[in-house]
């Protein structure tokens, strides 16, 4: 395990980094080591979503009629997909949303799908799939009697009980959508409280199931799942369960009926948990010392670089040590084979690994802390972008843990503030950096506008070369056939070419170096959808799209 500790106060080398002494918001630091691209974020108190360059200058913004609920993503065609807060009066726990919206690049609303009623409500996160469908995290309401019949301790059940479900929605029209797949945590419960009730069994003997009495608080919001991510190569979903302090992996290859059972799907376990990590106490094993997560968020697969295939998590860390709170960004290496099968722990043992593979943050750096929300993701140059959500503070670290870019969200609940203001109410659920070569920017006007904050005299230099994505569209190589369902051939390649393939969300699917003039790739196991192929030869880059049936 490698632990990196870093402080935010750096010695600034004159001539390399420009800053304003009175600066309190916007870009606080931009260095040549930062990954050149565009950062998307949606302030939680605002109806606007912003896309900025590394100097904090606006490239685009989108205005909705409602605040985010909570995540936002830029799709490869330049559309903005965002969760929408419908101010549901029943489901009032943190992260409450109510639906999902899709805007085109120019801000026109294309789709507005609601999941907000007295019986269910979308919350926190959404995930765009390669087939164009969208995964949503949804609370569903169960009565006090239903919870008790399922084995919940009556002393820990309020009037309603909210287990989570995941639904996959196929969009249609402006407001329509068809649920084509769903998974319910309720179908995978176990309890050892009352042998006269449903789901009775020994919790420690069934780590694939969810203890309906853990945690034992009286909150309606039982699990508080706060993130969802999809792995197209494995056809698996990873979830972050805040209240059990765990991440869970489930099988998406199942049918809905299989997902409600304990058999079926590629991995033969139906909708049971394929893998879990972070707190073995949740399944009746281990001790308090084995607990690794503390109210974590943003569990997802790393798709780029040397840690590709591992899982990254923002570990919020409230009271991680009694009386001491600090956040960290953790990477774990699950015990999974090439076919997506996870090593199961022996009786009484916990899921491996025994510790994190990489950690940024420590008890000596308690200034890095957000008690809720937040996220982090690995960038193509091996840097890591972190959103300290409760304060709206974004920063990028290099592999040595040094801060190379820093930004303070300048949008409060009342709107953008003036430079020099010590901002409050600047919360941001998450931020995402997209490279300059991301296909969403092809043919778009990327001319920077003004910074978001008011009365700013920021001095900032952009480093690196922004790729002219529009020019990339004049592709030199060819993909045959296209569309494809099994084997593709890539022709007109120059010696030494380097290939990268991304899915429609921008996640890395394949990297291949030293390509020959005729390259064959098996795409039969790729989920149906649109893929973005990029070939780099020296300083020249060209891109094209591939449709996989």
Coordinates of C-alpha atoms in Angstrom, one line a residue:
X1 CA 0.0 0.0 0.0
X2 CA 1.3 3.5 -0.9
X3 CA 0.1 6.4 1.2
X4 CA 0.5 10.0 -0.1
X5 CA 0.3 13.0 2.2
X6 CA 0.2 16.4 0.7
X7 CA -0.5 20.0 1.9
X8 CA -2.3 22.6 -0.2
X9 CA 0.3 25.4 0.5
X10 CA 2.9 25.0 -2.2
X11 CA 6.0 27.0 -3.0
X12 CA 5.0 28.8 -6.2
X13 CA 7.8 29.1 -8.8
X14 CA 7.7 32.5 -10.3
X15 CA 7.1 32.4 -14.1
X16 CA 5.5 29.0 -14.1
X17 CA 2.2 29.7 -12.2
X18 CA 0.2 33.0 -12.1
X19 CA -2.1 33.9 -9.3
X20 CA -3.8 36.9 -7.6
X21 CA -3.0 37.5 -3.9
X22 CA -6.6 38.5 -3.1
X23 CA -8.1 35.7 -5.0
X24 CA -10.6 33.6 -3.1
X25 CA -12.7 32.0 -5.9
X26 CA -12.2 30.6 -9.4
X27 CA -8.9 29.2 -10.5
X28 CA -6.5 29.5 -7.6
X29 CA -3.7 27.5 -9.2
X30 CA -2.9 26.3 -12.7
X31 CA 0.4 24.7 -13.6
X32 CA 1.9 23.1 -16.6
X33 CA 1.6 19.7 -14.9
X34 CA -2.2 19.9 -14.8
X35 CA -4.2 17.8 -17.3
X36 CA -5.4 20.2 -20.1
X37 CA -9.1 19.9 -20.6
X38 CA -12.5 21.2 -19.5
X39 CA -14.2 20.7 -16.1
X40 CA -17.9 20.2 -15.8
X41 CA -19.7 20.9 -12.5
X42 CA -23.2 21.7 -11.3
X43 CA -23.4 23.8 -8.0
X44 CA -26.0 22.3 -5.8
X45 CA -27.6 25.7 -5.0
X46 CA -27.8 26.8 -8.7
X47 CA -29.9 25.9 -11.7
X48 CA -26.8 26.3 -13.9
X49 CA -24.3 23.7 -15.0
X50 CA -20.9 25.0 -16.1
X51 CA -18.0 23.9 -18.4
X52 CA -14.8 25.7 -17.8
X53 CA -11.2 25.5 -19.0
X54 CA -8.2 25.3 -16.6
X55 CA -8.2 29.0 -16.2
X56 CA -11.8 29.0 -15.1
X57 CA -13.1 30.7 -18.2
X58 CA -16.6 29.6 -19.3
X59 CA -16.8 27.4 -22.4
X60 CA -20.5 26.6 -22.1
X61 CA -23.3 26.7 -19.5
X62 CA -26.7 25.2 -19.3
X63 CA -29.7 26.5 -17.4
X64 CA -32.5 24.3 -16.1
X65 CA -35.7 25.2 -14.3
X66 CA -34.6 23.1 -11.3
X67 CA -31.5 22.5 -9.2
X68 CA -29.4 19.4 -9.8
X69 CA -30.3 16.1 -8.1
X70 CA -27.3 15.6 -8.0
X71 CA -24.9 14.5 -10.8
X72 CA -24.2 15.8 -14.2
X73 CA -22.3 14.4 -17.2
X74 CA -21.3 15.5 -20.7
X75 CA -22.0 12.9 -23.3
X76 CA -19.9 12.3 -26.4
X77 CA -22.3 14.1 -28.7
X78 CA -22.0 17.3 -26.6
X79 CA -25.3 16.7 -24.7
X80 CA -25.6 17.4 -21.0
X81 CA -27.2 14.6 -18.9
X82 CA -28.1 15.7 -15.4
X83 CA -30.2 14.5 -12.5
X84 CA -33.0 17.0 -11.6
X85 CA -34.2 18.0 -8.1
X86 CA -38.0 17.9 -8.1
X87 CA -38.3 19.0 -4.4
X88 CA -40.1 15.7 -3.4
X89 CA -41.9 16.3 -0.1
X90 CA -41.9 12.7 0.9
X91 CA -38.3 11.6 0.3
X92 CA -36.4 14.5 2.0
X93 CA -33.1 12.7 2.8
X94 CA -29.9 14.2 1.5
X95 CA -29.3 13.7 -2.2
X96 CA -33.0 13.8 -3.1
X97 CA -33.6 14.3 -6.8
X98 CA -36.7 13.2 -8.8
X99 CA -35.6 12.6 -12.3
X100 CA -33.2 13.1 -15.2
X101 CA -32.9 15.8 -17.9
X102 CA -31.0 15.8 -21.2
X103 CA -30.0 19.1 -22.9
X104 CA -28.3 19.5 -26.2
X105 CA -25.0 21.6 -26.5
X106 CA -27.0 24.8 -27.1
X107 CA -29.1 24.3 -24.0
X108 CA -32.3 23.0 -25.5
X109 CA -34.2 20.5 -23.3
X110 CA -34.4 17.2 -25.2
X111 CA -35.7 14.8 -22.4
X112 CA -37.2 15.4 -19.0
X113 CA -38.1 12.1 -17.2
X114 CA -39.4 12.2 -13.7
X115 CA -39.3 9.6 -10.9
X116 CA -40.8 11.6 -8.1
X117 CA -44.0 10.6 -6.1
X118 CA -45.0 9.5 -2.6
X119 CA -43.9 6.0 -3.4
X120 CA -40.5 6.5 -5.1
X121 CA -37.9 9.1 -5.9
X122 CA -34.6 9.2 -7.9
X123 CA -31.7 10.4 -5.9
X124 CA -27.9 11.2 -6.1
X125 CA -26.5 9.7 -9.2
X126 CA -27.3 8.5 -12.8
X127 CA -25.3 6.6 -15.3
X128 CA -25.4 6.7 -19.1
X129 CA -25.1 3.3 -20.8
X130 CA -23.5 2.5 -24.2
X131 CA -27.0 1.6 -25.6
X132 CA -28.3 5.0 -24.8
X133 CA -30.3 4.0 -21.7
X134 CA -29.8 5.5 -18.3
X135 CA -29.4 3.9 -14.9
X136 CA -31.1 5.7 -12.0
X137 CA -30.8 5.2 -8.2
X138 CA -34.3 5.2 -6.7
X139 CA -35.8 5.1 -3.2
X140 CA -38.9 2.9 -3.0
X141 CA -41.2 3.1 0.0
X142 CA -42.1 0.1 2.1
X143 CA -44.6 0.3 5.0
X144 CA -43.7 -0.3 8.7
X145 CA -45.5 -3.6 8.5
X146 CA -43.6 -4.7 5.3
X147 CA -40.3 -3.9 6.9
X148 CA -41.1 -5.9 10.1
X149 CA -42.4 -8.9 8.0
X150 CA -39.0 -8.8 6.2
X151 CA -37.2 -9.1 9.5
X152 CA -36.4 -5.6 10.4
X153 CA -36.2 -5.0 14.2
X154 CA -39.5 -3.2 15.1
X155 CA -37.6 -0.8 17.3
X156 CA -35.7 0.5 14.2
X157 CA -38.5 1.0 11.8
X158 CA -40.2 4.4 11.3
X159 CA -43.6 4.8 9.6
X160 CA -42.0 4.1 6.2
X161 CA -38.8 2.3 5.1
X162 CA -36.8 3.3 2.0
X163 CA -34.8 0.5 0.4
X164 CA -33.0 1.4 -2.8
X165 CA -33.5 0.0 -6.3
X166 CA -31.6 0.6 -9.6
X167 CA -33.7 1.0 -12.8
X168 CA -32.6 1.2 -16.4
X169 CA -34.7 3.5 -18.4
X170 CA -34.9 3.6 -22.2
X171 CA -35.8 7.2 -23.1
X172 CA -38.7 8.0 -25.4
X173 CA -40.1 11.4 -26.5
X174 CA -39.8 14.5 -24.3
X175 CA -41.0 13.0 -21.1
X176 CA -41.3 9.2 -21.7
X177 CA -39.3 6.3 -20.7
X178 CA -39.5 2.5 -20.5
X179 CA -38.0 0.6 -17.6
X180 CA -36.2 -2.3 -19.3
X181 CA -34.3 -3.6 -16.3
X182 CA -34.3 -3.2 -12.5
X183 CA -32.6 -4.5 -9.4
X184 CA -34.0 -4.2 -5.9
X185 CA -32.0 -4.4 -2.7
X186 CA -35.2 -5.6 -1.0
X187 CA -34.9 -8.9 -3.0
X188 CA -31.5 -9.7 -1.4
X189 CA -32.1 -9.1 2.3
X190 CA -31.2 -11.5 5.1
X191 CA -31.9 -11.2 8.9
X192 CA -31.2 -13.2 12.0
X193 CA -33.4 -11.2 14.3
X194 CA -36.7 -13.1 14.1
X195 CA -37.0 -16.7 12.8
X196 CA -40.7 -16.3 12.3
X197 CA -40.2 -13.5 9.7
X198 CA -39.0 -13.5 6.1
X199 CA -35.4 -13.7 5.1
X200 CA -34.2 -15.5 8.2
X201 CA -30.7 -16.9 8.1
X202 CA -27.2 -16.5 9.5
X203 CA -25.9 -13.2 8.2
X204 CA -22.2 -14.2 8.4
X205 CA -22.9 -17.3 6.3
X206 CA -24.3 -15.2 3.4
X207 CA -22.0 -12.3 2.4
X208 CA -23.8 -12.2 -0.9
X209 CA -26.9 -10.8 0.9
X210 CA -27.7 -7.6 2.7
X211 CA -28.4 -7.5 6.4
X212 CA -31.8 -5.8 6.8
X213 CA -30.9 -4.8 10.3
X214 CA -27.6 -3.1 9.4
X215 CA -27.3 -0.3 10.3
X216 CA -29.7 -0.3 13.2
X217 CA -30.7 3.3 13.2
X218 CA -34.4 4.4 13.0
X219 CA -33.9 6.4 9.7
X220 CA -36.2 5.7 6.8
X221 CA -33.2 5.9 4.5
X222 CA -31.8 2.4 5.1
X223 CA -28.9 2.2 2.6
X224 CA -28.4 5.6 1.1
X225 CA -26.8 4.4 -2.1
X226 CA -25.1 7.5 -3.5
X227 CA -23.3 6.5 -6.7
X228 CA -23.7 4.1 -9.6
X229 CA -21.1 3.2 -12.2
X230 CA -21.1 0.7 -15.1
X231 CA -18.3 -1.5 -16.5
X232 CA -19.2 -2.4 -20.1
X233 CA -16.4 -5.0 -20.4
X234 CA -17.7 -7.0 -17.5
X235 CA -21.4 -5.9 -17.7
X236 CA -21.3 -5.1 -14.0
X237 CA -22.5 -2.2 -11.8
X238 CA -20.7 -0.9 -8.8
X239 CA -22.8 1.0 -6.1
X240 CA -21.7 3.0 -3.0
X241 CA -23.9 2.2 0.0
X242 CA -23.2 5.2 2.3
X243 CA -25.0 3.8 5.4
X244 CA -23.3 0.3 5.4
X245 CA -19.9 2.0 4.5
X246 CA -19.4 -0.4 1.6
X247 CA -19.2 -0.6 -2.2
X248 CA -21.2 -3.4 -3.9
X249 CA -20.8 -5.0 -7.3
X250 CA -23.9 -6.5 -9.0
X251 CA -24.5 -8.3 -12.3
X252 CA -26.2 -6.3 -15.0
X253 CA -26.3 -9.2 -17.5
X254 CA -29.4 -10.6 -15.7
X255 CA -33.0 -10.3 -16.7
X256 CA -35.2 -8.4 -14.3
X257 CA -36.6 -11.7 -13.0
X258 CA -33.1 -13.1 -12.5
X259 CA -32.0 -9.8 -10.8
X260 CA -34.8 -10.5 -8.2
X261 CA -33.5 -14.0 -7.6
X262 CA -30.3 -15.7 -6.5
X263 CA -29.4 -17.4 -9.8
X264 CA -28.9 -16.6 -13.4
X265 CA -26.9 -14.0 -15.4
X266 CA -23.4 -14.3 -16.6
X267 CA -22.0 -14.9 -13.1
X268 CA -24.8 -17.3 -12.0
X269 CA -25.8 -15.4 -8.9
X270 CA -28.8 -13.4 -10.1
X271 CA -29.0 -10.1 -8.3
X272 CA -27.0 -11.2 -5.2
X273 CA -23.8 -9.2 -4.5
X274 CA -20.9 -10.4 -6.5
X275 CA -18.4 -8.4 -4.4
X276 CA -18.5 -6.0 -1.5
X277 CA -15.8 -4.1 0.3
X278 CA -15.3 -1.5 3.0
X279 CA -16.9 -2.8 6.1
X280 CA -17.1 -6.5 6.9
X281 CA -19.2 -5.7 10.0
X282 CA -22.1 -5.2 7.6
X283 CA -22.1 -8.9 6.8
X284 CA -21.3 -10.1 10.3
X285 CA -17.6 -10.6 9.9
X286 CA -14.5 -8.8 11.1
X287 CA -14.1 -6.1 13.7
X288 CA -14.2 -2.3 13.9
X289 CA -10.5 -2.3 13.0
X290 CA -11.4 -3.9 9.6
X291 CA -13.7 -1.0 8.7
X292 CA -12.1 1.0 5.9
X293 CA -14.9 3.3 4.6
X294 CA -16.6 6.1 6.5
X295 CA -19.6 7.5 4.6
X296 CA -17.9 7.1 1.2
X297 CA -19.1 8.4 -2.2
X298 CA -18.3 8.0 -5.9
X299 CA -17.2 4.4 -6.2
X300 CA -16.2 3.7 -9.8
X301 CA -13.8 1.7 -12.0
X302 CA -10.6 3.4 -13.1
X303 CA -10.4 3.2 -16.9
X304 CA -7.1 5.0 -17.6
X305 CA -3.4 4.3 -16.9
X306 CA -1.6 1.9 -14.6
X307 CA -4.5 1.5 -12.2
X308 CA -7.1 0.6 -14.9
X309 CA -9.5 -2.0 -13.6
X310 CA -9.2 -1.0 -10.0
X311 CA -11.8 0.8 -8.0
X312 CA -11.6 4.4 -6.8
X313 CA -13.6 5.9 -3.9
X314 CA -13.9 9.2 -2.2
X315 CA -13.7 8.2 1.5
X316 CA -15.4 11.0 3.4
X317 CA -14.0 10.0 6.8
X318 CA -16.3 11.6 9.4
X319 CA -15.0 10.4 12.8
X320 CA -12.7 8.0 11.1
X321 CA -10.6 8.1 14.2
X322 CA -12.6 9.0 17.4
X323 CA -12.6 12.8 17.4
X324 CA -10.7 13.1 14.1
X325 CA -12.3 13.5 10.7
X326 CA -10.4 13.6 7.4
X327 CA -11.1 12.6 3.9
X328 CA -9.1 10.4 1.6
X329 CA -9.2 9.1 -2.0
X330 CA -8.7 5.4 -1.9
X331 CA -8.0 2.9 -4.7
X332 CA -8.5 -0.9 -4.1
X333 CA -7.6 -3.8 -6.3
X334 CA -10.4 -6.3 -6.2
X335 CA -9.5 -10.0 -6.5
X336 CA -11.2 -10.5 -9.9
X337 CA -10.1 -12.7 -12.8
X338 CA -10.2 -11.8 -16.5
X339 CA -13.8 -13.1 -16.8
X340 CA -15.1 -10.8 -14.0
X341 CA -15.4 -13.5 -11.3
X342 CA -14.4 -12.4 -7.8
X343 CA -12.6 -14.5 -5.3
X344 CA -15.0 -15.4 -2.5
X345 CA -13.8 -15.2 1.1
X346 CA -13.5 -18.4 3.2
X347 CA -16.0 -18.9 6.1
X348 CA -15.6 -16.2 8.6
X349 CA -13.1 -14.2 6.5
X350 CA -13.6 -10.8 4.8
X351 CA -13.5 -10.0 1.1
X352 CA -10.0 -9.1 -0.1
X353 CA -7.9 -7.0 -0.4
X354 CA -7.0 -6.5 3.3
X355 CA -6.1 -2.9 2.7
X356 CA -6.3 -0.2 0.1
X357 CA -3.8 -0.2 -2.8
X358 CA -3.3 3.6 -2.8
X359 CA -4.5 6.4 -0.5
X360 CA -4.3 10.1 -0.8
X361 CA -4.9 11.8 2.5
X362 CA -4.0 11.1 6.1
X363 CA -4.7 12.2 9.7
X364 CA -1.9 14.7 9.4
X365 CA -3.8 16.5 6.6
X366 CA -7.2 17.1 8.3
X367 CA -7.8 20.2 6.2
X368 CA -8.8 17.9 3.4
X369 CA -12.2 17.0 4.6
X370 CA -15.8 16.9 3.3
X371 CA -18.3 15.2 5.5
X372 CA -20.7 14.4 2.6
X373 CA -21.0 14.4 -1.2
X374 CA -17.7 14.7 -3.1
X375 CA -15.8 12.6 -5.6
X376 CA -12.5 12.0 -7.4
X377 CA -11.4 10.4 -10.7
X378 CA -8.1 9.5 -12.4
X379 CA -7.1 11.5 -15.4
X380 CA -5.2 10.2 -18.6
X381 CA -1.9 11.6 -17.4
X382 CA -2.1 9.7 -14.1
X383 CA -3.2 12.8 -12.1
X384 CA -6.3 12.7 -9.9
X385 CA -9.0 15.3 -9.9
X386 CA -10.7 15.7 -6.5
X387 CA -14.0 17.5 -5.6
X388 CA -14.1 18.4 -1.9
X389 CA -17.9 18.7 -2.2
X390 CA -19.1 20.4 1.0
X391 CA -16.9 23.5 0.2
X392 CA -17.0 23.3 -3.6
X393 CA -13.2 23.0 -3.6
X394 CA -11.7 21.2 -6.6
X395 CA -8.0 20.3 -6.9
X396 CA -5.8 18.1 -9.0
X397 CA -2.8 16.2 -7.7
X398 CA 0.0 14.5 -9.6
X399 CA 1.2 11.0 -8.8
X400 CA 3.5 12.3 -6.1
X401 CA 0.6 14.0 -4.3
X402 CA 1.5 17.6 -5.3
X403 CA -1.4 19.9 -6.1
X404 CA -1.0 21.1 -9.7
X405 CA -4.4 22.8 -10.2
X406 CA -6.9 24.3 -7.8
X407 CA -10.3 25.9 -8.2
X408 CA -13.0 27.2 -5.8
X409 CA -16.6 27.1 -7.0
X410 CA -17.6 30.8 -7.2
X411 CA -21.4 30.1 -7.3
X412 CA -23.3 30.4 -4.0
X413 CA -27.0 29.8 -3.6
X414 CA -27.6 33.4 -4.6
X415 CA -25.4 33.1 -7.7
X416 CA -21.8 34.0 -8.7
X417 CA -19.9 36.0 -6.1
X418 CA -17.3 38.7 -6.5
X419 CA -13.6 37.9 -6.4
X420 CA -12.3 38.4 -2.9
X421 CA -15.5 37.1 -1.3
X422 CA -15.1 34.3 1.3
X423 CA -17.8 32.1 -0.2
X424 CA -20.2 29.9 1.7
X425 CA -23.0 27.6 0.3
X426 CA -20.7 26.6 -2.5
X427 CA -21.5 22.8 -2.4
X428 CA -20.9 20.7 -5.5
X429 CA -21.7 17.0 -5.7
X430 CA -18.9 16.2 -8.1
X431 CA -16.8 17.6 -10.9
X432 CA -15.5 15.9 -14.1
X433 CA -12.6 16.8 -16.3
X434 CA -12.9 16.0 -20.0
X435 CA -9.8 16.0 -22.3
X436 CA -9.5 18.5 -25.1
X437 CA -9.9 15.6 -27.5
X438 CA -13.2 14.3 -26.1
X439 CA -15.6 13.9 -29.0
X440 CA -18.2 16.1 -27.4
X441 CA -16.2 19.1 -28.5
X442 CA -15.9 18.1 -32.2
X443 CA -17.2 21.0 -34.3
X444 CA -18.1 23.1 -31.2
X445 CA -17.1 26.7 -30.6
X446 CA -14.6 26.3 -27.7
X447 CA -13.7 30.0 -27.6
X448 CA -13.3 30.9 -23.9
X449 CA -15.7 33.4 -22.4
X450 CA -15.4 35.3 -19.1
X451 CA -14.8 33.7 -15.8
X452 CA -17.8 32.9 -13.7
X453 CA -16.9 35.0 -10.7
X454 CA -17.7 38.7 -10.7
X455 CA -15.1 41.6 -10.7
X456 CA -12.2 39.3 -11.3
X457 CA -8.8 40.3 -12.5
X458 CA -7.4 36.8 -12.7
X459 CA -4.1 36.3 -14.5
X460 CA -3.7 32.7 -15.8
X461 CA -1.9 30.9 -18.6
X462 CA -3.3 27.8 -20.3
X463 CA -0.7 25.1 -20.8
X464 CA -0.5 22.4 -23.4
X465 CA -2.1 22.3 -26.8
X466 CA -5.8 22.1 -27.2
X467 CA -6.5 19.5 -29.8
X468 CA -8.5 20.7 -32.7
X469 CA -11.2 18.1 -32.5
X470 CA -13.0 19.5 -35.6
X471 CA -10.0 18.8 -37.7
X472 CA -9.7 15.3 -36.2
X473 CA -13.0 14.4 -37.9
X474 CA -11.1 14.2 -41.2
X475 CA -10.1 10.7 -40.3
X476 CA -7.2 9.0 -42.2
X477 CA -7.7 5.5 -40.9
X478 CA -10.7 3.3 -41.7
X479 CA -12.7 0.8 -39.7
X480 CA -14.3 -2.1 -41.6
X481 CA -17.1 -3.1 -41.2
X482 CA -18.9 -0.2 -39.5
X483 CA -21.4 -1.0 -37.9
X484 CA -19.9 -4.3 -36.6
X485 CA -20.8 -7.2 -34.4
X486 CA -17.7 -9.4 -34.3
X487 CA -14.3 -8.6 -35.9
X488 CA -13.3 -5.2 -37.2
X489 CA -10.2 -4.4 -39.3
X490 CA -8.4 -1.0 -39.0
X491 CA -6.6 0.0 -42.2
X492 CA -4.4 2.8 -43.4
X493 CA -2.3 2.8 -40.2
X494 CA 1.2 4.1 -40.1
X495 CA 3.9 2.2 -38.2
X496 CA 4.0 3.0 -34.5
X497 CA 0.4 4.2 -34.3
X498 CA -1.3 4.2 -30.9
X499 CA -5.0 3.3 -30.6
X500 CA -7.4 4.2 -27.8
X501 CA -11.1 3.3 -27.7
X502 CA -13.7 5.1 -25.5
X503 CA -17.3 4.3 -25.0
X504 CA -20.1 6.9 -25.3
X505 CA -19.5 8.2 -21.8
X506 CA -15.8 8.6 -22.4
X507 CA -14.5 5.6 -20.5
X508 CA -11.5 3.8 -21.7
X509 CA -12.3 0.5 -23.3
X510 CA -9.0 -0.5 -25.1
X511 CA -5.5 0.7 -25.6
X512 CA -3.1 -0.8 -28.1
X513 CA 0.4 0.4 -29.1
X514 CA 2.6 -0.2 -32.1
X515 CA -0.2 -0.9 -34.5
X516 CA 0.5 -2.4 -37.9
X517 CA -1.1 -1.4 -41.2
X518 CA -3.9 -3.9 -40.8
X519 CA -5.1 -4.4 -37.2
X520 CA -8.0 -6.8 -36.2
X521 CA -10.0 -6.4 -33.0
X522 CA -12.7 -8.6 -31.6
X523 CA -15.7 -6.5 -30.6
X524 CA -18.2 -9.3 -30.1
X525 CA -18.0 -9.0 -26.3
X526 CA -18.5 -5.2 -26.3
X527 CA -22.0 -4.0 -25.3
X528 CA -24.0 -2.5 -28.2
X529 CA -23.5 1.2 -28.6
X530 CA -21.3 3.9 -30.1
X531 CA -17.5 3.9 -29.5
X532 CA -14.9 6.6 -30.2
X533 CA -11.6 5.4 -31.8
X534 CA -8.6 7.6 -31.7
X535 CA -5.3 6.9 -33.5
X536 CA -2.2 8.9 -32.5
X537 CA 0.8 8.8 -34.9
X538 CA 3.6 11.1 -33.7
X539 CA 2.0 14.5 -33.3
X540 CA -1.0 13.7 -35.5
X541 CA -4.3 12.4 -34.2
X542 CA -7.4 11.3 -36.0
X543 CA -10.7 10.0 -34.6
X544 CA -13.8 8.1 -35.8
X545 CA -16.9 6.5 -34.4
X546 CA -17.8 2.8 -34.5
X547 CA -21.2 1.4 -34.0
X548 CA -21.3 -2.0 -32.4
X549 CA -24.6 -3.9 -32.9

